[in-house]
Coordinates of C-alpha atoms and ligand atoms in Angstrom, one line a residue:
M5 CA 42.7 4.7 9.8
D6 CA 43.7 7.0 7.0
C7 CA 42.1 6.5 3.5
S8 CA 44.8 8.6 1.9
G9 CA 47.3 5.6 2.3
L10 CA 44.9 3.6 0.0
L11 CA 45.3 5.9 -2.9
P12 CA 48.3 7.2 -5.0
S13 CA 48.6 10.8 -3.6
S14 CA 48.5 12.5 -7.1
R15 CA 45.0 10.7 -7.9
L16 CA 43.7 11.8 -4.4
F17 CA 44.6 15.2 -5.1
F18 CA 43.2 15.0 -8.5
Y19 CA 40.0 13.7 -7.3
Q20 CA 39.5 16.8 -4.9
N21 CA 37.0 19.2 -5.7
S22 CA 35.6 16.9 -8.4
R23 CA 31.8 17.7 -8.3
V24 CA 29.5 17.9 -11.0
L25 CA 26.3 19.5 -10.5
S26 CA 23.4 18.0 -11.1
S27 CA 19.5 18.1 -11.3
Q28 CA 17.7 21.6 -10.5
L29 CA 18.7 21.1 -7.1
T30 CA 21.7 23.8 -7.9
S31 CA 19.1 25.8 -9.6
T32 CA 16.7 26.5 -7.1
R33 CA 16.9 28.6 -4.4
R34 CA 19.7 27.8 -2.0
R35 CA 20.8 29.6 0.9
T36 CA 24.1 30.9 0.9
R37 CA 25.0 29.2 4.0
T38 CA 24.3 25.9 2.7
F39 CA 27.1 24.1 0.7
A40 CA 28.2 25.9 -2.2
A41 CA 28.6 23.3 -4.9
L42 CA 31.7 23.6 -6.8
G43 CA 32.6 23.8 -10.4
G44 CA 33.3 20.6 -12.7
D45 CA 36.6 19.4 -13.8
C46 CA 37.3 16.0 -14.3
A47 CA 34.5 14.3 -13.6
A48 CA 32.2 17.0 -15.3
S49 CA 34.1 16.3 -18.4
V50 CA 33.3 12.8 -18.3
T51 CA 29.7 13.9 -18.2
K52 CA 30.0 16.0 -20.9
D53 CA 30.4 13.2 -23.4
H54 CA 26.8 12.6 -24.2
S55 CA 27.2 8.5 -24.5
M56 CA 27.7 8.6 -20.9
M57 CA 24.8 8.8 -18.5
K58 CA 24.7 10.5 -15.1
I59 CA 22.8 8.6 -12.7
P60 CA 21.1 10.1 -9.7
H61 CA 23.3 9.2 -6.8
V62 CA 22.1 9.4 -2.9
L63 CA 24.8 9.0 -0.3
T64 CA 23.5 7.7 3.0
V65 CA 25.6 8.1 6.5
A66 CA 23.6 5.9 8.7
G67 CA 23.8 2.6 10.8
S68 CA 23.5 -0.8 9.7
D69 CA 20.4 -3.0 11.0
S70 CA 21.2 -6.9 10.9
G71 CA 17.5 -7.5 10.3
A72 CA 17.8 -5.1 7.3
G73 CA 14.4 -3.4 7.9
A74 CA 15.7 -0.1 8.6
G75 CA 19.2 1.7 8.6
I76 CA 21.4 1.2 5.5
Q77 CA 19.6 -1.8 4.5
A78 CA 16.3 0.1 3.9
D79 CA 18.1 3.3 2.3
L80 CA 19.5 0.6 -0.4
K81 CA 16.1 -0.9 -1.1
A82 CA 14.2 2.1 -1.2
C83 CA 16.8 4.2 -3.6
A84 CA 16.7 0.6 -5.6
A85 CA 13.2 0.7 -5.6
R86 CA 13.0 4.3 -6.7
G87 CA 16.0 3.9 -9.5
V88 CA 18.4 5.8 -8.0
Y89 CA 22.1 4.7 -7.1
C90 CA 22.9 4.4 -3.5
S91 CA 26.2 4.5 -1.8
T92 CA 26.9 3.9 1.9
V93 CA 28.4 5.4 4.9
I94 CA 28.2 3.2 7.7
T95 CA 28.3 4.8 11.2
A96 CA 27.3 2.1 13.5
V97 CA 26.7 -1.7 13.0
T98 CA 23.4 -3.0 15.2
A99 CA 22.5 -6.5 16.5
Q100 CA 18.5 -5.9 15.5
N101 CA 15.6 -7.8 15.1
T102 CA 11.9 -7.7 15.1
V103 CA 12.1 -7.7 18.7
G104 CA 14.1 -4.9 19.1
V105 CA 17.8 -3.7 19.4
Q106 CA 20.4 -6.0 21.1
G107 CA 23.5 -4.2 20.4
V108 CA 25.2 -1.2 19.0
N109 CA 29.1 -1.1 17.7
I110 CA 29.9 2.4 16.8
V111 CA 32.2 2.6 14.0
P112 CA 35.7 4.6 14.7
E113 CA 35.5 8.3 14.0
E114 CA 38.4 8.0 12.0
F115 CA 36.9 5.3 9.7
V116 CA 33.8 7.2 9.0
A117 CA 35.8 9.9 8.0
A118 CA 37.8 7.4 5.3
Q119 CA 34.6 6.3 4.3
L120 CA 33.2 9.6 3.4
K121 CA 36.2 10.6 2.0
S122 CA 36.1 7.6 -0.4
V123 CA 32.5 8.1 -1.4
L124 CA 32.6 11.9 -1.6
S125 CA 36.0 12.5 -3.3
D126 CA 35.4 10.2 -6.1
M127 CA 31.6 10.0 -6.8
Q128 CA 29.3 12.3 -7.7
V129 CA 26.9 12.3 -5.1
D130 CA 23.5 14.6 -5.4
V131 CA 22.1 14.3 -2.4
V132 CA 23.4 13.1 1.4
K133 CA 20.9 11.4 3.6
T134 CA 22.0 11.1 7.3
G135 CA 20.2 8.6 9.9
M136 CA 21.9 6.7 12.9
L137 CA 24.4 9.6 13.9
P138 CA 25.4 7.9 17.3
S139 CA 27.8 10.1 18.8
I140 CA 28.5 14.2 18.8
E141 CA 31.9 13.2 17.4
L142 CA 30.6 11.6 13.9
I143 CA 28.4 14.7 13.5
K144 CA 31.7 16.7 13.8
V145 CA 33.1 14.4 11.3
L146 CA 30.3 14.7 8.8
H147 CA 30.1 18.1 9.0
Q148 CA 33.9 18.5 8.4
S149 CA 33.7 16.1 5.2
L150 CA 30.9 18.1 4.0
R151 CA 32.7 21.1 4.2
E152 CA 35.5 19.7 2.4
F153 CA 33.1 17.9 -0.3
P154 CA 30.1 20.0 -0.7
V155 CA 27.0 18.1 -2.1
P156 CA 23.8 19.9 -3.4
A157 CA 21.4 18.8 -0.6
L158 CA 21.1 17.4 2.5
V159 CA 18.3 15.5 4.1
V160 CA 18.6 15.2 8.1
D161 CA 16.7 12.3 9.4
P162 CA 17.6 12.8 13.3
V163 CA 17.3 9.1 14.2
M164 CA 17.3 9.0 17.9
V165 CA 14.4 6.2 18.8
S166 CA 13.2 3.5 16.9
T167 CA 9.5 3.0 16.8
S168 CA 10.4 -0.5 19.3
G169 CA 11.7 2.3 21.6
D170 CA 15.1 1.8 21.6
V171 CA 17.5 4.2 21.6
L172 CA 19.8 4.7 19.0
A173 CA 21.4 8.1 19.5
G174 CA 21.6 9.1 23.4
P175 CA 20.2 12.9 24.4
S176 CA 24.0 14.0 23.9
I177 CA 23.4 13.9 20.3
V178 CA 20.7 16.6 20.5
S179 CA 23.2 19.5 20.8
G180 CA 25.2 18.2 17.8
F181 CA 22.2 18.0 15.5
R182 CA 21.2 21.6 16.7
E183 CA 24.4 23.1 16.1
D184 CA 26.1 21.5 13.4
L185 CA 23.5 19.6 10.9
L186 CA 20.4 21.4 10.9
S187 CA 21.2 24.9 9.9
I188 CA 22.7 23.3 6.8
A189 CA 19.8 20.8 6.3
D190 CA 17.7 20.8 3.4
I191 CA 14.9 19.0 5.5
V192 CA 14.8 17.6 8.7
T193 CA 12.3 14.7 9.1
P194 CA 11.9 14.0 13.1
N195 CA 9.1 11.8 14.1
V196 CA 6.9 12.7 17.3
K197 CA 9.8 11.5 20.0
E198 CA 12.8 13.2 17.6
A199 CA 10.9 16.3 17.4
S200 CA 10.3 16.4 21.2
A201 CA 14.1 16.0 22.2
L202 CA 15.2 18.3 19.3
L203 CA 12.9 20.9 21.4
G204 CA 14.1 20.2 24.8
G205 CA 11.2 17.5 25.8
M206 CA 8.3 19.5 24.6
Q207 CA 5.2 17.6 24.7
L208 CA 4.1 16.2 21.4
A209 CA 0.7 14.4 21.8
T210 CA -1.8 15.9 19.2
V211 CA -1.3 17.1 15.3
A212 CA -1.7 21.1 16.6
D213 CA 1.2 20.0 18.3
M214 CA 3.3 18.9 15.3
Y215 CA 2.4 22.0 13.8
S216 CA 3.7 24.0 16.6
A217 CA 7.0 21.9 16.4
A218 CA 7.6 22.2 12.5
K219 CA 7.6 25.8 13.4
L220 CA 9.8 26.0 16.2
L221 CA 12.2 23.2 14.4
H222 CA 12.3 25.4 11.5
N223 CA 13.6 28.5 13.5
L224 CA 16.5 26.2 14.2
G225 CA 17.8 26.5 10.7
P226 CA 16.7 23.7 8.3
R227 CA 15.0 24.7 5.0
N228 CA 12.5 22.4 5.2
V229 CA 10.9 20.4 8.4
L230 CA 8.6 17.2 8.1
V231 CA 7.4 16.2 11.6
K232 CA 6.3 12.1 11.3
G233 CA 3.3 11.0 12.8
G234 CA 3.6 7.4 12.4
D235 CA 3.9 7.0 16.0
L236 CA 1.2 9.7 16.8
P237 CA -1.1 7.9 19.8
D238 CA -4.8 7.7 18.7
S239 CA -4.7 8.7 15.1
S240 CA -6.5 6.9 12.2
D241 CA -4.7 8.4 9.5
A242 CA -0.8 8.4 9.2
I243 CA -0.4 12.3 9.4
D244 CA 3.0 14.1 8.7
I245 CA 3.2 18.0 8.7
F246 CA 5.2 19.6 6.0
F247 CA 6.8 23.4 6.8
D248 CA 9.2 25.1 4.2
G249 CA 9.0 28.1 6.3
E250 CA 5.9 29.9 4.8
D251 CA 3.5 27.2 4.2
F252 CA 2.4 24.2 6.2
H253 CA 0.9 21.0 4.6
E254 CA -0.7 18.6 6.2
L255 CA -0.2 15.0 4.2
R256 CA -2.3 12.4 5.4
S257 CA -2.8 9.0 4.3
S258 CA -4.5 6.1 5.5
R259 CA -3.0 4.0 8.6
V260 CA -2.1 0.5 7.3
K261 CA -3.0 -2.0 9.6
T262 CA 0.3 -3.9 9.8
R263 CA 3.0 -4.7 12.2
N264 CA 5.5 -4.4 9.5
T265 CA 6.1 -0.9 10.2
H266 CA 10.1 -1.2 11.3
G267 CA 12.1 1.0 9.0
T268 CA 9.4 3.6 7.6
G269 CA 11.2 6.6 8.8
C270 CA 14.5 5.6 7.4
T271 CA 12.6 4.6 4.0
L272 CA 10.8 8.1 3.9
A273 CA 13.9 9.8 4.3
S274 CA 16.0 7.8 1.6
C275 CA 13.1 8.3 -0.8
I276 CA 12.8 11.7 -0.4
A277 CA 16.6 12.1 -1.1
A278 CA 15.9 10.0 -4.1
E279 CA 13.5 12.3 -5.8
L280 CA 15.5 15.1 -4.9
A281 CA 18.3 13.5 -6.7
K282 CA 16.0 13.0 -9.6
G283 CA 15.3 16.8 -9.6
S284 CA 12.2 17.1 -7.6
S285 CA 10.9 20.2 -5.5
M286 CA 11.3 19.5 -2.0
L287 CA 7.4 19.2 -1.5
S288 CA 6.9 16.6 -4.3
A289 CA 9.9 14.7 -3.5
V290 CA 8.1 14.4 0.2
K291 CA 4.7 13.6 -1.2
V292 CA 6.1 10.7 -3.6
A293 CA 8.0 9.2 -0.7
K294 CA 4.9 9.7 1.5
R295 CA 2.8 7.6 -1.2
F296 CA 5.7 5.1 -1.6
V297 CA 5.8 4.1 2.1
E298 CA 2.1 3.7 2.4
T299 CA 1.9 1.5 -1.0
A300 CA 4.8 -0.4 0.6
L301 CA 3.1 -1.1 4.0
D302 CA -0.2 -2.2 2.1
Y303 CA 1.6 -4.6 0.0
S304 CA 3.5 -5.9 3.1
K305 CA 0.8 -5.9 5.7
D306 CA 0.5 -9.5 5.4
I307 CA 3.9 -10.9 5.0
V308 CA 5.7 -12.5 8.6
I309 CA 9.3 -12.1 8.8
G310 CA 10.4 -12.8 12.3
S311 CA 8.4 -13.2 15.4
G312 CA 8.8 -9.8 17.3
P313 CA 6.1 -7.0 17.2
Q314 CA 8.1 -4.8 14.6
G315 CA 8.3 -6.6 11.3
P316 CA 10.2 -5.2 8.2
F317 CA 8.4 -4.2 5.1
D318 CA 9.0 -5.2 1.3
H319 CA 10.3 -2.0 -0.5
L320 CA 10.7 -3.8 -3.8
L321 CA 7.1 -5.2 -4.0
R322 CA 8.0 -8.5 -4.8
L323 CA 8.3 -11.1 -1.9
K324 CA 4.6 -12.2 -1.7
S325 CA 4.9 -13.7 -5.4
T326 CA 7.6 -15.6 -4.7
S327 CA 6.3 -16.7 -1.0
C328 CA 6.0 -20.8 -0.4
H329 CA 2.6 -20.8 -1.8
S330 CA 3.3 -19.3 -5.3
Y331 CA 6.9 -20.5 -6.3
R332 CA 7.9 -22.5 -9.0
P333 CA 11.6 -23.6 -8.3
D334 CA 12.4 -23.4 -12.3
A335 CA 11.5 -20.5 -14.1
F336 CA 11.0 -22.5 -17.3
S337 CA 11.6 -26.3 -18.3
P338 CA 11.1 -27.4 -21.7
S339 CA 9.5 -30.1 -20.8
D340 CA 6.7 -27.9 -19.8
L341 CA 5.5 -27.8 -23.2
F342 CA 4.8 -31.1 -23.6
L343 CA 1.1 -30.9 -23.2
Y344 CA 0.2 -27.2 -23.7
A345 CA -3.7 -26.3 -23.4
V346 CA -4.6 -22.7 -24.8
T347 CA -7.8 -22.0 -23.5
D348 CA -10.8 -20.2 -26.1
P349 CA -13.3 -18.3 -24.8
S350 CA -16.4 -19.1 -27.3
M351 CA -15.6 -22.9 -26.6
N352 CA -16.2 -22.9 -22.9
K353 CA -19.1 -21.0 -23.5
R354 CA -20.3 -23.3 -26.2
W355 CA -20.3 -26.1 -23.7
G356 CA -21.4 -24.0 -20.6
R357 CA -18.5 -24.1 -18.7
S358 CA -16.0 -21.8 -16.6
V359 CA -12.5 -20.8 -17.9
T360 CA -11.4 -22.1 -14.3
D361 CA -13.4 -25.4 -14.6
A362 CA -11.8 -25.8 -18.3
V363 CA -8.2 -25.2 -16.9
K364 CA -8.8 -27.6 -13.8
A365 CA -9.8 -30.5 -16.0
A366 CA -7.0 -30.0 -18.6
I367 CA -4.4 -29.9 -15.6
G368 CA -6.3 -33.0 -14.1
G369 CA -6.0 -34.6 -17.5
G370 CA -2.1 -34.0 -17.6
A371 CA -2.1 -30.6 -19.3
T372 CA 1.6 -29.4 -18.6
I373 CA 1.3 -25.5 -19.3
I374 CA -1.7 -23.3 -19.7
Q375 CA -1.9 -20.5 -21.9
L376 CA -5.3 -18.0 -21.5
R377 CA -5.9 -16.9 -24.7
E378 CA -9.1 -14.9 -23.8
K379 CA -9.4 -12.8 -26.8
D380 CA -11.8 -10.3 -27.1
T381 CA -12.3 -10.5 -23.1
D382 CA -12.9 -7.3 -21.5
T383 CA -9.6 -6.3 -19.5
R384 CA -11.1 -6.8 -16.0
D385 CA -12.5 -10.1 -16.7
F386 CA -9.0 -11.1 -18.3
L387 CA -7.4 -10.1 -15.3
E388 CA -9.9 -11.8 -12.8
A389 CA -9.8 -14.9 -14.9
A390 CA -6.1 -15.2 -14.8
Q391 CA -6.4 -14.3 -11.1
A392 CA -8.6 -17.5 -10.6
C393 CA -6.6 -19.9 -13.1
L394 CA -3.1 -19.2 -11.2
E395 CA -4.7 -20.1 -8.1
I396 CA -5.5 -23.3 -9.7
C397 CA -2.2 -23.4 -11.5
R398 CA 0.3 -22.8 -8.8
P399 CA -0.4 -26.0 -6.5
H400 CA -0.2 -27.8 -9.1
G401 CA 3.2 -26.4 -10.4
V402 CA 1.9 -25.9 -13.6
P403 CA 3.0 -22.6 -15.2
L404 CA 0.2 -20.4 -16.6
L405 CA 1.0 -18.2 -19.6
I406 CA -1.5 -15.1 -20.8
N407 CA -1.8 -14.7 -24.1
D408 CA -0.7 -11.1 -26.2
R409 CA -1.3 -9.1 -22.8
I410 CA 1.8 -8.1 -21.2
D411 CA -0.1 -5.9 -18.6
V412 CA -2.8 -8.6 -17.4
A413 CA 0.4 -10.8 -17.0
L414 CA 2.3 -7.9 -14.7
A415 CA -1.1 -7.2 -13.0
C416 CA -1.6 -11.0 -12.1
D417 CA 2.4 -12.1 -11.8
A418 CA 1.8 -14.8 -13.9
D419 CA 4.4 -17.1 -15.2
G420 CA 4.8 -15.8 -18.6
V421 CA 3.2 -14.4 -21.5
H422 CA 2.8 -15.8 -25.3
I423 CA 3.3 -13.2 -28.0
G424 CA 2.7 -13.1 -31.9
Q425 CA 4.7 -11.6 -34.5
S426 CA 2.0 -8.1 -34.3
D427 CA 2.3 -8.3 -30.9
M428 CA 4.9 -5.9 -28.4
P429 CA 8.3 -7.1 -29.5
A430 CA 10.0 -10.0 -27.2
H431 CA 12.8 -8.1 -26.3
V432 CA 10.5 -5.1 -24.9
A433 CA 8.3 -7.8 -23.2
R434 CA 11.5 -9.3 -21.6
T435 CA 12.5 -5.6 -20.4
L436 CA 9.3 -4.8 -18.8
L437 CA 8.6 -8.8 -17.5
G438 CA 12.2 -9.3 -16.0
P439 CA 14.8 -12.2 -16.4
N440 CA 12.3 -15.0 -14.8
K441 CA 9.1 -14.9 -16.7
I442 CA 8.4 -17.4 -19.7
I443 CA 8.1 -15.6 -23.0
G444 CA 7.1 -17.6 -26.0
V445 CA 6.8 -16.3 -29.4
S446 CA 5.0 -17.9 -32.4
C447 CA 7.3 -18.5 -35.6
K448 CA 6.9 -19.6 -38.8
T449 CA 10.1 -19.1 -40.5
P450 CA 13.8 -19.5 -39.3
E451 CA 14.2 -15.6 -39.1
Q452 CA 11.6 -15.3 -36.9
A453 CA 13.0 -18.1 -34.8
Q454 CA 16.5 -16.2 -34.7
Q455 CA 14.6 -13.1 -33.9
A456 CA 13.0 -14.9 -30.9
W457 CA 16.1 -16.2 -29.7
I458 CA 18.0 -12.9 -30.0
D459 CA 15.0 -11.2 -28.1
G460 CA 15.5 -13.3 -25.1
A461 CA 12.4 -16.0 -25.9
D462 CA 12.2 -19.2 -23.5
Y463 CA 10.7 -20.9 -26.3
I464 CA 9.1 -21.1 -29.9
G465 CA 5.5 -21.9 -31.1
C466 CA 5.3 -23.2 -34.4
G467 CA 2.6 -23.5 -36.6
G468 CA -0.3 -24.0 -37.7
V469 CA 0.9 -27.5 -38.3
Y470 CA -2.5 -28.1 -40.0
P471 CA -5.3 -25.9 -40.9
T472 CA -7.6 -25.3 -38.2
N473 CA -10.6 -23.2 -37.4
T474 CA -9.1 -21.3 -34.5
K475 CA -7.2 -19.0 -36.1
A476 CA -8.8 -17.1 -38.8
N477 CA -6.5 -16.7 -42.2
N478 CA -3.4 -18.5 -40.3
L479 CA -0.9 -19.8 -42.7
T480 CA -0.1 -23.6 -42.6
V481 CA 3.3 -24.3 -42.3
G482 CA 2.6 -28.0 -42.2
L483 CA 5.0 -30.7 -41.0
D484 CA 8.2 -29.3 -43.3
G485 CA 7.8 -25.8 -42.1
L486 CA 7.8 -27.4 -38.3
K487 CA 11.0 -28.9 -39.4
T488 CA 12.3 -26.1 -40.9
V489 CA 11.9 -23.9 -37.6
C490 CA 13.0 -26.5 -35.4
L491 CA 16.1 -27.0 -37.1
S492 CA 16.9 -23.3 -37.3
S493 CA 17.0 -22.6 -33.5
K494 CA 18.1 -23.9 -30.5
L495 CA 15.0 -22.7 -28.6
P496 CA 12.5 -25.5 -27.4
V497 CA 9.6 -25.8 -29.7
V498 CA 5.9 -26.6 -29.2
A499 CA 3.7 -27.1 -32.3
I500 CA 0.5 -25.7 -32.7
G501 CA -2.6 -25.7 -35.4
G502 CA -4.9 -28.5 -35.8
I503 CA -3.2 -30.8 -33.3
G504 CA -5.5 -33.3 -31.9
I505 CA -5.2 -37.3 -30.6
S506 CA -5.5 -38.2 -34.6
N507 CA -2.3 -36.5 -35.7
A508 CA -0.4 -35.9 -32.5
S509 CA 1.8 -39.0 -32.9
A510 CA 2.9 -37.8 -36.3
V511 CA 4.0 -34.5 -35.3
M512 CA 5.9 -35.8 -32.7
K513 CA 7.7 -38.6 -34.6
L514 CA 9.4 -35.5 -36.7
N515 CA 12.2 -36.4 -34.3
A516 CA 13.9 -33.1 -34.2
P517 CA 15.3 -33.0 -30.7
N518 CA 14.0 -29.4 -29.5
L519 CA 10.4 -30.2 -30.2
K520 CA 9.1 -30.5 -27.1
G521 CA 5.2 -30.9 -27.2
V522 CA 2.2 -30.0 -28.8
A523 CA -0.3 -27.2 -28.3
V524 CA -4.0 -27.6 -28.4
V525 CA -7.1 -25.7 -28.3
S526 CA -10.1 -27.4 -29.6
A527 CA -9.1 -30.8 -29.5
L528 CA -9.3 -30.1 -25.6
F529 CA -12.0 -27.5 -25.2
D530 CA -14.2 -28.0 -28.0
R531 CA -15.2 -31.2 -26.6
E532 CA -18.1 -32.3 -24.0
C533 CA -15.4 -33.7 -21.4
V534 CA -12.0 -31.9 -21.1
L535 CA -10.5 -34.1 -18.4
T536 CA -11.1 -37.2 -20.8
E537 CA -9.6 -35.2 -24.1
T538 CA -6.7 -34.3 -22.1
K539 CA -6.0 -37.7 -20.5
K540 CA -6.3 -39.6 -24.1
L541 CA -3.7 -36.8 -25.6
H542 CA -1.7 -37.1 -22.9
A543 CA -1.4 -41.0 -23.5
V544 CA -0.9 -40.5 -27.6
L545 CA 2.0 -38.3 -26.5
T546 CA 3.6 -40.6 -23.9
E547 CA 3.7 -43.2 -26.0
A548 CA 5.4 -41.4 -29.0
K549 CA 7.8 -40.2 -27.0
Q550 CA 8.7 -43.9 -26.1
M551 CA 8.8 -44.7 -29.6
P552 CA 12.5 -45.0 -30.8
Ligands
ATP614 N1 0.8 2.3 9.7 C1 1.2 3.2 8.5 N2 0.4 3.3 7.7 C2 0.6 4.2 6.9 N3 2.0 5.0 6.8 C3 2.5 5.2 8.1 C4 2.1 4.3 9.0 N4 3.3 4.1 9.9 C5 4.0 5.2 9.6 N5 3.5 5.7 8.5 C6 4.4 6.7 7.6 O1 5.6 6.4 7.6 C7 6.5 7.6 7.5 C8 7.4 7.5 8.7 O2 7.0 8.0 10.1 P1 7.4 7.2 11.5 O3 6.6 8.1 12.1 O4 7.0 5.8 11.6 O5 8.7 7.3 11.2 P2 9.8 6.8 12.5 O6 9.3 6.7 13.7 O7 11.1 7.6 12.1 O8 9.9 5.1 11.4 P3 11.5 4.0 12.0 O9 12.0 4.6 13.3 O10 10.2 2.8 12.2 O11 12.2 3.8 10.9 C9 5.7 8.6 7.7 O12 5.4 9.3 6.4 C10 4.4 8.0 8.5 O13 3.3 8.7 8.1
HMH615 C1 20.4 1.2 12.2 C2 18.9 1.9 12.3 N1 18.5 3.0 11.7 C3 17.6 3.7 11.9 C4 16.4 2.7 12.7 C5 15.2 3.7 13.3 O1 14.3 2.8 12.4 C6 16.7 1.5 12.9 N2 15.7 1.0 13.8 N3 18.4 1.2 13.1
MG616 MG1 7.9 4.6 13.3

């Protein structure tokens, strides 16, 4: 199919030769035989407007993996994880899973050409990364497109054999790589089997062989070579050999013990491309990419996806925290504020109990949300306490919030934070924590409540309602102040400050529809039996709720 039919011809003409040079790729040493980039015109004028932002852009030309561990899907995830835009030209659709490759359907040449033209004629691609190129004809199509639409850099991952041993591009492809792509590649990244195939079947069994292969491959024309040793037999480290034509670098990382290594090669190449698009030098791009793969493998070593011998890993380092053990279906429900327990290390110390025992007892008594307020606790101890408390809270579906410390909340993947007026602004916390975490803000006035809403908070903590010893120099707002804040905001409110069994009912009788509960410290934790006190308070609140 001819894609020019899709565009008005004048527009197509307009787009031809539209290129913006970005990053230092263009200013670094480039051989004349690599693609010379053309100067700007219409697209350049767009990016000259300083209110517009040029986004680093990788185009991957690769195959689809239905299991989404490798190929196009790995490339998209790797670029997303590295903060780079990724467009996609699909060369083949594979039926693939953790067992192996069950089928390959090659996309017709004309349609690969059409995809290439669509992307390259319009979008400002910084780096093209190639993966599965299953026929010599497709290599020719790519070569031709890159002539027509030059790009600043080309990363060639010469995909031939997957780690599962399945052939993704037959031996006839070798001449295509050698004749058309290697000479224009800024880097080529074969695994040991692919390096062997590109070198006519050379034996590659040791690290020394990888050095020799890197040198011989460099003679075929790429500016840099990375021979990847992920599949090197009998090696306890994951060793890759980088050669830039002058110096060798032996890049080592510890070998992560995991079955989840499907797509490491695609990910590594995409990550190299992403770093280049951001302006990195080649060696630092390769080092960052290798560290990224190692980190992602280590994070994902225990996850189970599929039943075959080789599983995918988690590029975004997110899946474990949303697994069935720890997933709370609702990010935040205002009814969680009903009986809000706030811990205090000095009270726990006074009564000789650990924070975990305190949290267990509070949940046992009916607390609906827990806030860890570990003032003056070392960061390391705070994090350990938070991790231990999360293990208690999660099975009960009780959210755990961290007071003040966004870093601790992020580190332990807590359910959210509670922040005061002098802590980090709520909108910054929201950016750091993402859309799903709970953010509560202490407010004493309608203005502060308004700001909390604007900043994306989930609830307001309003107080001190009554005088309290827990917080020094705390201004008491009283029931009137609480009511004013409740009426001024759409956000759910929890009342705090000097509230206990004797006065909780009076607070709830305020009858503001968005007043959802009370937060308590001393009334639960400065007592001998947390369980009993929590139960009593729960009963009082339940009764108050039932009153007309
Ligand atoms: N178990 C592991 N632990 C740490 N790093 C690894 C491991 N396995 C592979 N790597 C690294 O991952 C990168 C990709 O290497 P590998 O040799 O597996 O590529 P590949 O065979 O092309 O991958 P695939 O075909 O699975 O996409 C290399 O940097 C390699 O060192
Ligand atoms: C589509 C595709 N590309 C690359 C690889 C290499 O891992 C794979 N398994 N599948
Ligand atoms: Mg591998």
